[in-house]
């Protein structure tokens, strides 16, 4: 009898009413990303990394760029110095902490345990936050690049490179990238660069052209900081003498 009573009590403990079925859920084990096992060394580093990653979260706001977010995330995780399976485990374990707001809600909307590799996570993430429509917009921004009327060469070059980074699969060959940039420059800037190129960018390889642009942009930066704040800022902010000196330096290399 005692045994039967114990079994009866156990059945009562297990009893779940229809109402319970609709009100009781446990999300404790829910995770759209499969959590790989981390070795002891990575587990010890995790708290410090979490703080860094949590300070660089993506919330899916209009001004946020998913590729830049991934670059930053890779950079932070790369500081640990692991590879192979350990790197995969680190990325998959920490990525959820790099998201916030709508981006975090998207991750939670994925089926439980559906993302089994880092490639799955990255592919799904970019498909959601960098769809074909955004890819098209980014490619158009590259193709129609134009230097601002008062934009120094240095800032124009940095902005153009930023456009390229935000769309890694833009499909523009390096030669077309250089030509597009040069075609979008203001006439005064383009004239100075053409002299440095040797009449035209078409006479240079892409690598040579980029080296010259980088050098001119650096000269432009130094020129800006060498002038007083009261001096009116020009398109390239190089005097004729500055331009000639920069040209001679480049051509003598």
Short mmCIF file of C-alpha atoms in Angstrom, two decimals:
data_model
loop_
_atom_site.label_atom_id
_atom_site.label_comp_id
_atom_site.label_asym_id
_atom_site.label_seq_id
_atom_site.Cartn_x
_atom_site.Cartn_y
_atom_site.Cartn_z
CA UNK A 1 0.00 0.00 0.00
CA UNK A 2 2.82 2.33 0.85
CA UNK A 3 4.33 1.81 -2.58
CA UNK A 4 1.02 2.47 -4.29
CA UNK A 5 0.59 5.67 -2.31
CA UNK A 6 4.03 6.86 -3.36
CA UNK A 7 3.22 6.20 -7.00
CA UNK A 8 -0.08 8.08 -6.63
CA UNK A 9 1.68 11.12 -5.17
CA UNK A 10 4.25 11.05 -7.98
CA UNK A 11 1.48 11.03 -10.60
CA UNK A 12 -0.13 13.99 -8.87
CA UNK A 13 3.18 15.85 -8.96
CA UNK A 14 3.45 15.20 -12.68
CA UNK A 15 -0.15 16.23 -13.36
CA UNK A 16 -0.48 19.17 -15.72
CA UNK A 17 -3.86 20.65 -16.54
CA UNK A 18 -4.89 22.02 -19.92
CA UNK A 19 -4.49 25.49 -18.45
CA UNK A 20 -0.93 24.68 -17.45
CA UNK A 21 -0.14 23.69 -21.02
CA UNK A 22 -1.00 27.19 -22.20
CA UNK A 23 0.63 29.13 -19.38
CA UNK A 24 3.79 27.22 -18.54
CA UNK A 25 6.76 27.46 -20.82
CA UNK A 26 10.47 27.29 -20.20
CA UNK A 27 12.75 29.38 -22.40
CA UNK A 28 15.78 28.67 -20.27
CA UNK A 29 17.40 26.44 -22.87
CA UNK A 30 16.29 28.39 -25.96
CA UNK A 31 19.04 29.56 -28.26
CA UNK A 32 18.90 30.00 -32.02
CA UNK A 33 22.69 29.53 -32.06
CA UNK A 34 24.09 26.17 -31.03
CA UNK A 35 26.54 26.82 -28.19
CA UNK A 36 29.82 25.00 -28.85
CA UNK A 37 31.95 23.89 -25.93
CA UNK A 38 34.63 26.40 -24.93
CA UNK A 39 37.96 25.37 -23.45
CA UNK A 40 38.98 26.63 -20.03
CA UNK A 41 41.27 29.35 -21.42
CA UNK A 42 38.50 30.90 -23.52
CA UNK A 43 36.04 30.64 -20.66
CA UNK A 44 38.40 32.67 -18.46
CA UNK A 45 38.75 35.38 -21.12
CA UNK A 46 35.03 35.58 -21.81
CA UNK A 47 34.07 38.20 -19.15
CA UNK A 48 36.62 40.75 -20.38
CA UNK A 49 35.61 40.20 -24.00
CA UNK A 50 31.93 40.49 -23.14
CA UNK A 51 32.48 43.98 -21.80
CA UNK A 52 34.23 45.09 -24.99
CA UNK A 53 31.71 43.46 -27.30
CA UNK A 54 28.73 44.79 -25.36
CA UNK A 55 30.04 48.32 -25.85
CA UNK A 56 29.97 47.83 -29.64
CA UNK A 57 26.45 46.52 -30.16
CA UNK A 58 24.35 46.74 -33.31
CA UNK A 59 20.69 47.70 -32.85
CA UNK A 60 19.61 47.72 -36.53
CA UNK A 61 19.27 51.50 -36.73
CA UNK A 62 19.29 53.13 -40.16
CA UNK A 63 22.77 54.62 -39.78
CA UNK A 64 24.36 51.35 -38.60
CA UNK A 65 26.33 49.21 -41.03
CA UNK A 66 26.32 45.40 -40.59
CA UNK A 67 29.69 44.91 -42.30
CA UNK A 68 31.34 47.47 -40.04
CA UNK A 69 29.76 45.69 -37.10
CA UNK A 70 31.23 42.36 -38.21
CA UNK A 71 34.66 43.94 -38.80
CA UNK A 72 34.64 45.28 -35.23
CA UNK A 73 33.40 41.97 -33.84
CA UNK A 74 36.13 40.04 -35.68
CA UNK A 75 38.74 42.49 -34.46
CA UNK A 76 37.70 42.12 -30.83
CA UNK A 77 37.50 38.32 -30.98
CA UNK A 78 40.80 38.21 -32.89
CA UNK A 79 42.57 39.82 -29.96
CA UNK A 80 42.31 36.48 -28.14
CA UNK A 81 44.57 34.77 -30.67
CA UNK A 82 42.75 31.49 -31.28
CA UNK A 83 42.01 29.56 -34.46
CA UNK A 84 40.09 26.60 -35.79
CA UNK A 85 37.37 25.09 -33.62
CA UNK A 86 38.20 27.40 -30.71
CA UNK A 87 37.68 30.46 -32.90
CA UNK A 88 34.36 29.09 -34.18
CA UNK A 89 33.22 28.47 -30.61
CA UNK A 90 34.27 31.96 -29.54
CA UNK A 91 32.42 33.68 -32.39
CA UNK A 92 29.22 31.70 -31.89
CA UNK A 93 29.22 32.11 -28.13
CA UNK A 94 29.84 35.86 -28.10
CA UNK A 95 27.92 37.08 -31.15
CA UNK A 96 24.54 37.34 -29.36
CA UNK A 97 26.10 39.83 -26.94
CA UNK A 98 27.04 42.09 -29.88
CA UNK A 99 23.38 42.67 -30.75
CA UNK A 100 20.72 44.84 -29.18
CA UNK A 101 17.22 46.11 -29.93
CA UNK A 102 15.74 44.94 -33.22
CA UNK A 103 18.90 43.04 -34.10
CA UNK A 104 18.66 40.99 -30.91
CA UNK A 105 14.95 40.43 -31.53
CA UNK A 106 15.78 39.09 -35.00
CA UNK A 107 18.25 36.59 -33.54
CA UNK A 108 15.66 35.41 -31.03
CA UNK A 109 13.15 34.95 -33.86
CA UNK A 110 15.28 32.24 -35.46
CA UNK A 111 14.28 28.62 -34.73
CA UNK A 112 15.84 27.01 -31.70
CA UNK A 113 19.27 25.46 -32.40
CA UNK A 114 18.93 26.29 -36.11
CA UNK A 115 22.29 28.05 -36.51
CA UNK A 116 24.85 25.29 -36.16
CA UNK A 117 27.97 26.94 -37.64
CA UNK A 118 29.43 30.44 -37.70
CA UNK A 119 28.88 30.48 -41.47
CA UNK A 120 25.16 29.97 -40.79
CA UNK A 121 25.13 32.89 -38.36
CA UNK A 122 27.02 35.26 -40.66
CA UNK A 123 24.98 34.35 -43.75
CA UNK A 124 21.63 34.78 -41.99
CA UNK A 125 22.77 38.01 -40.34
CA UNK A 126 23.86 39.65 -43.59
CA UNK A 127 20.79 38.38 -45.46
CA UNK A 128 18.62 40.16 -42.88
CA UNK A 129 20.55 43.39 -42.38
CA UNK A 130 22.23 43.77 -45.77
CA UNK A 131 19.62 42.49 -48.25
CA UNK A 132 19.81 42.89 -52.02
CA UNK A 133 18.15 46.31 -51.86
CA UNK A 134 20.89 47.67 -49.58
CA UNK A 135 23.55 46.03 -51.72
CA UNK A 136 22.16 47.85 -54.76
CA UNK A 137 22.13 51.16 -52.88
CA UNK A 138 25.73 50.65 -51.77
CA UNK A 139 26.89 49.81 -55.30
CA UNK A 140 25.12 52.89 -56.64
CA UNK A 141 26.82 55.08 -54.01
CA UNK A 142 30.21 53.78 -55.18
CA UNK A 143 29.45 54.21 -58.88
CA UNK A 144 28.14 57.77 -58.43
CA UNK A 145 30.80 58.96 -55.98
CA UNK A 146 31.49 62.71 -56.14
CA UNK A 147 33.82 64.89 -54.09
CA UNK A 148 32.06 67.66 -52.21
CA UNK A 149 32.67 71.26 -53.24
CA UNK A 150 34.68 72.02 -50.09
CA UNK A 151 35.74 68.46 -49.29
CA UNK A 152 39.52 67.97 -48.95
CA UNK A 153 41.11 65.16 -50.94
CA UNK A 154 41.95 63.27 -47.76
CA UNK A 155 38.33 63.22 -46.59
CA UNK A 156 37.04 62.35 -50.05
CA UNK A 157 39.47 59.42 -50.33
CA UNK A 158 38.60 58.12 -46.86
CA UNK A 159 34.87 58.42 -47.61
CA UNK A 160 35.27 56.55 -50.89
CA UNK A 161 37.21 53.72 -49.23
CA UNK A 162 34.51 53.55 -46.57
CA UNK A 163 31.89 53.04 -49.29
CA UNK A 164 33.93 50.13 -50.66
CA UNK A 165 34.28 48.54 -47.22
CA UNK A 166 30.56 48.74 -46.59
CA UNK A 167 29.89 46.63 -49.66
CA UNK A 168 32.60 43.92 -49.88
CA UNK A 169 30.84 42.16 -52.76
CA UNK A 170 30.51 45.32 -54.86
CA UNK A 171 32.12 43.59 -57.85
CA UNK A 172 34.21 46.58 -59.00
CA UNK A 173 37.70 45.63 -60.17
CA UNK A 174 40.48 47.70 -58.61
CA UNK A 175 41.11 49.55 -61.90
CA UNK A 176 37.46 50.61 -62.07
CA UNK A 177 37.56 51.63 -58.42
CA UNK A 178 40.44 54.04 -59.09
CA UNK A 179 38.87 55.41 -62.27
CA UNK A 180 35.52 55.97 -60.55
CA UNK A 181 37.18 57.86 -57.72
CA UNK A 182 39.18 60.09 -60.06
CA UNK A 183 36.16 60.80 -62.26
CA UNK A 184 34.23 61.96 -59.20
CA UNK A 185 36.79 64.53 -58.09
CA UNK A 186 36.38 68.28 -58.37
CA UNK A 187 38.16 69.76 -61.44
CA UNK A 188 40.89 71.48 -59.38
CA UNK A 189 41.67 68.31 -57.44
CA UNK A 190 41.63 66.17 -60.57
CA UNK A 191 43.96 68.58 -62.36
CA UNK A 192 46.59 68.31 -59.61
CA UNK A 193 46.29 64.52 -59.51
CA UNK A 194 46.55 64.25 -63.30
CA UNK A 195 49.87 66.09 -63.16
CA UNK A 196 51.09 63.62 -60.56
CA UNK A 197 49.85 60.69 -62.63
CA UNK A 198 51.73 61.94 -65.69
CA UNK A 199 48.88 63.55 -67.65
CA UNK A 200 46.21 60.97 -66.76
CA UNK A 201 45.43 58.10 -64.42
CA UNK A 202 45.18 55.93 -67.54
CA UNK A 203 48.99 55.98 -67.75
CA UNK A 204 49.35 54.32 -64.34
CA UNK A 205 48.62 50.88 -62.93
CA UNK A 206 45.96 50.73 -60.24
CA UNK A 207 48.60 50.10 -57.59
CA UNK A 208 50.68 53.09 -58.72
CA UNK A 209 47.62 55.32 -58.82
CA UNK A 210 46.56 54.32 -55.30
CA UNK A 211 50.07 55.02 -53.99
CA UNK A 212 49.99 58.50 -55.52
CA UNK A 213 46.50 59.22 -54.18
CA UNK A 214 47.51 58.06 -50.70
CA UNK A 215 50.60 60.28 -50.82
CA UNK A 216 48.65 63.30 -52.03
CA UNK A 217 45.97 62.71 -49.38
CA UNK A 218 48.70 62.59 -46.72
CA UNK A 219 50.18 65.84 -48.04
CA UNK A 220 46.70 67.35 -47.99
CA UNK A 221 46.33 66.33 -44.32
CA UNK A 222 49.66 67.88 -43.32
CA UNK A 223 48.82 71.02 -45.28
CA UNK A 224 45.53 71.44 -43.43
CA UNK A 225 47.19 71.18 -40.03
CA UNK A 226 49.99 73.55 -41.05
CA UNK A 227 47.63 76.40 -41.85
CA UNK A 228 45.98 78.75 -39.38
CA UNK A 229 42.29 78.26 -38.67
CA UNK A 230 41.55 81.70 -40.13
CA UNK A 231 42.83 80.67 -43.56
CA UNK A 232 39.99 79.93 -45.98
CA UNK A 233 39.78 76.20 -46.71
CA UNK A 234 40.08 75.26 -50.38
CA UNK A 235 39.02 72.16 -52.28
CA UNK A 236 42.39 70.46 -51.95
CA UNK A 237 43.90 72.92 -49.47
CA UNK A 238 47.24 72.87 -51.24
CA UNK A 239 48.90 75.99 -52.55
CA UNK A 240 50.53 75.86 -55.98
CA UNK A 241 53.91 75.49 -54.29
CA UNK A 242 52.60 72.66 -52.10
CA UNK A 243 51.26 70.85 -55.15
CA UNK A 244 54.50 71.17 -57.08
CA UNK A 245 56.55 69.92 -54.14
CA UNK A 246 54.22 66.98 -53.62
CA UNK A 247 54.29 66.17 -57.32
CA UNK A 248 58.10 66.22 -57.47
CA UNK A 249 58.34 64.00 -54.41
CA UNK A 250 55.99 61.42 -55.88
CA UNK A 251 57.56 61.39 -59.34
CA UNK A 252 61.04 60.99 -57.88
CA UNK A 253 60.07 57.77 -56.05
#
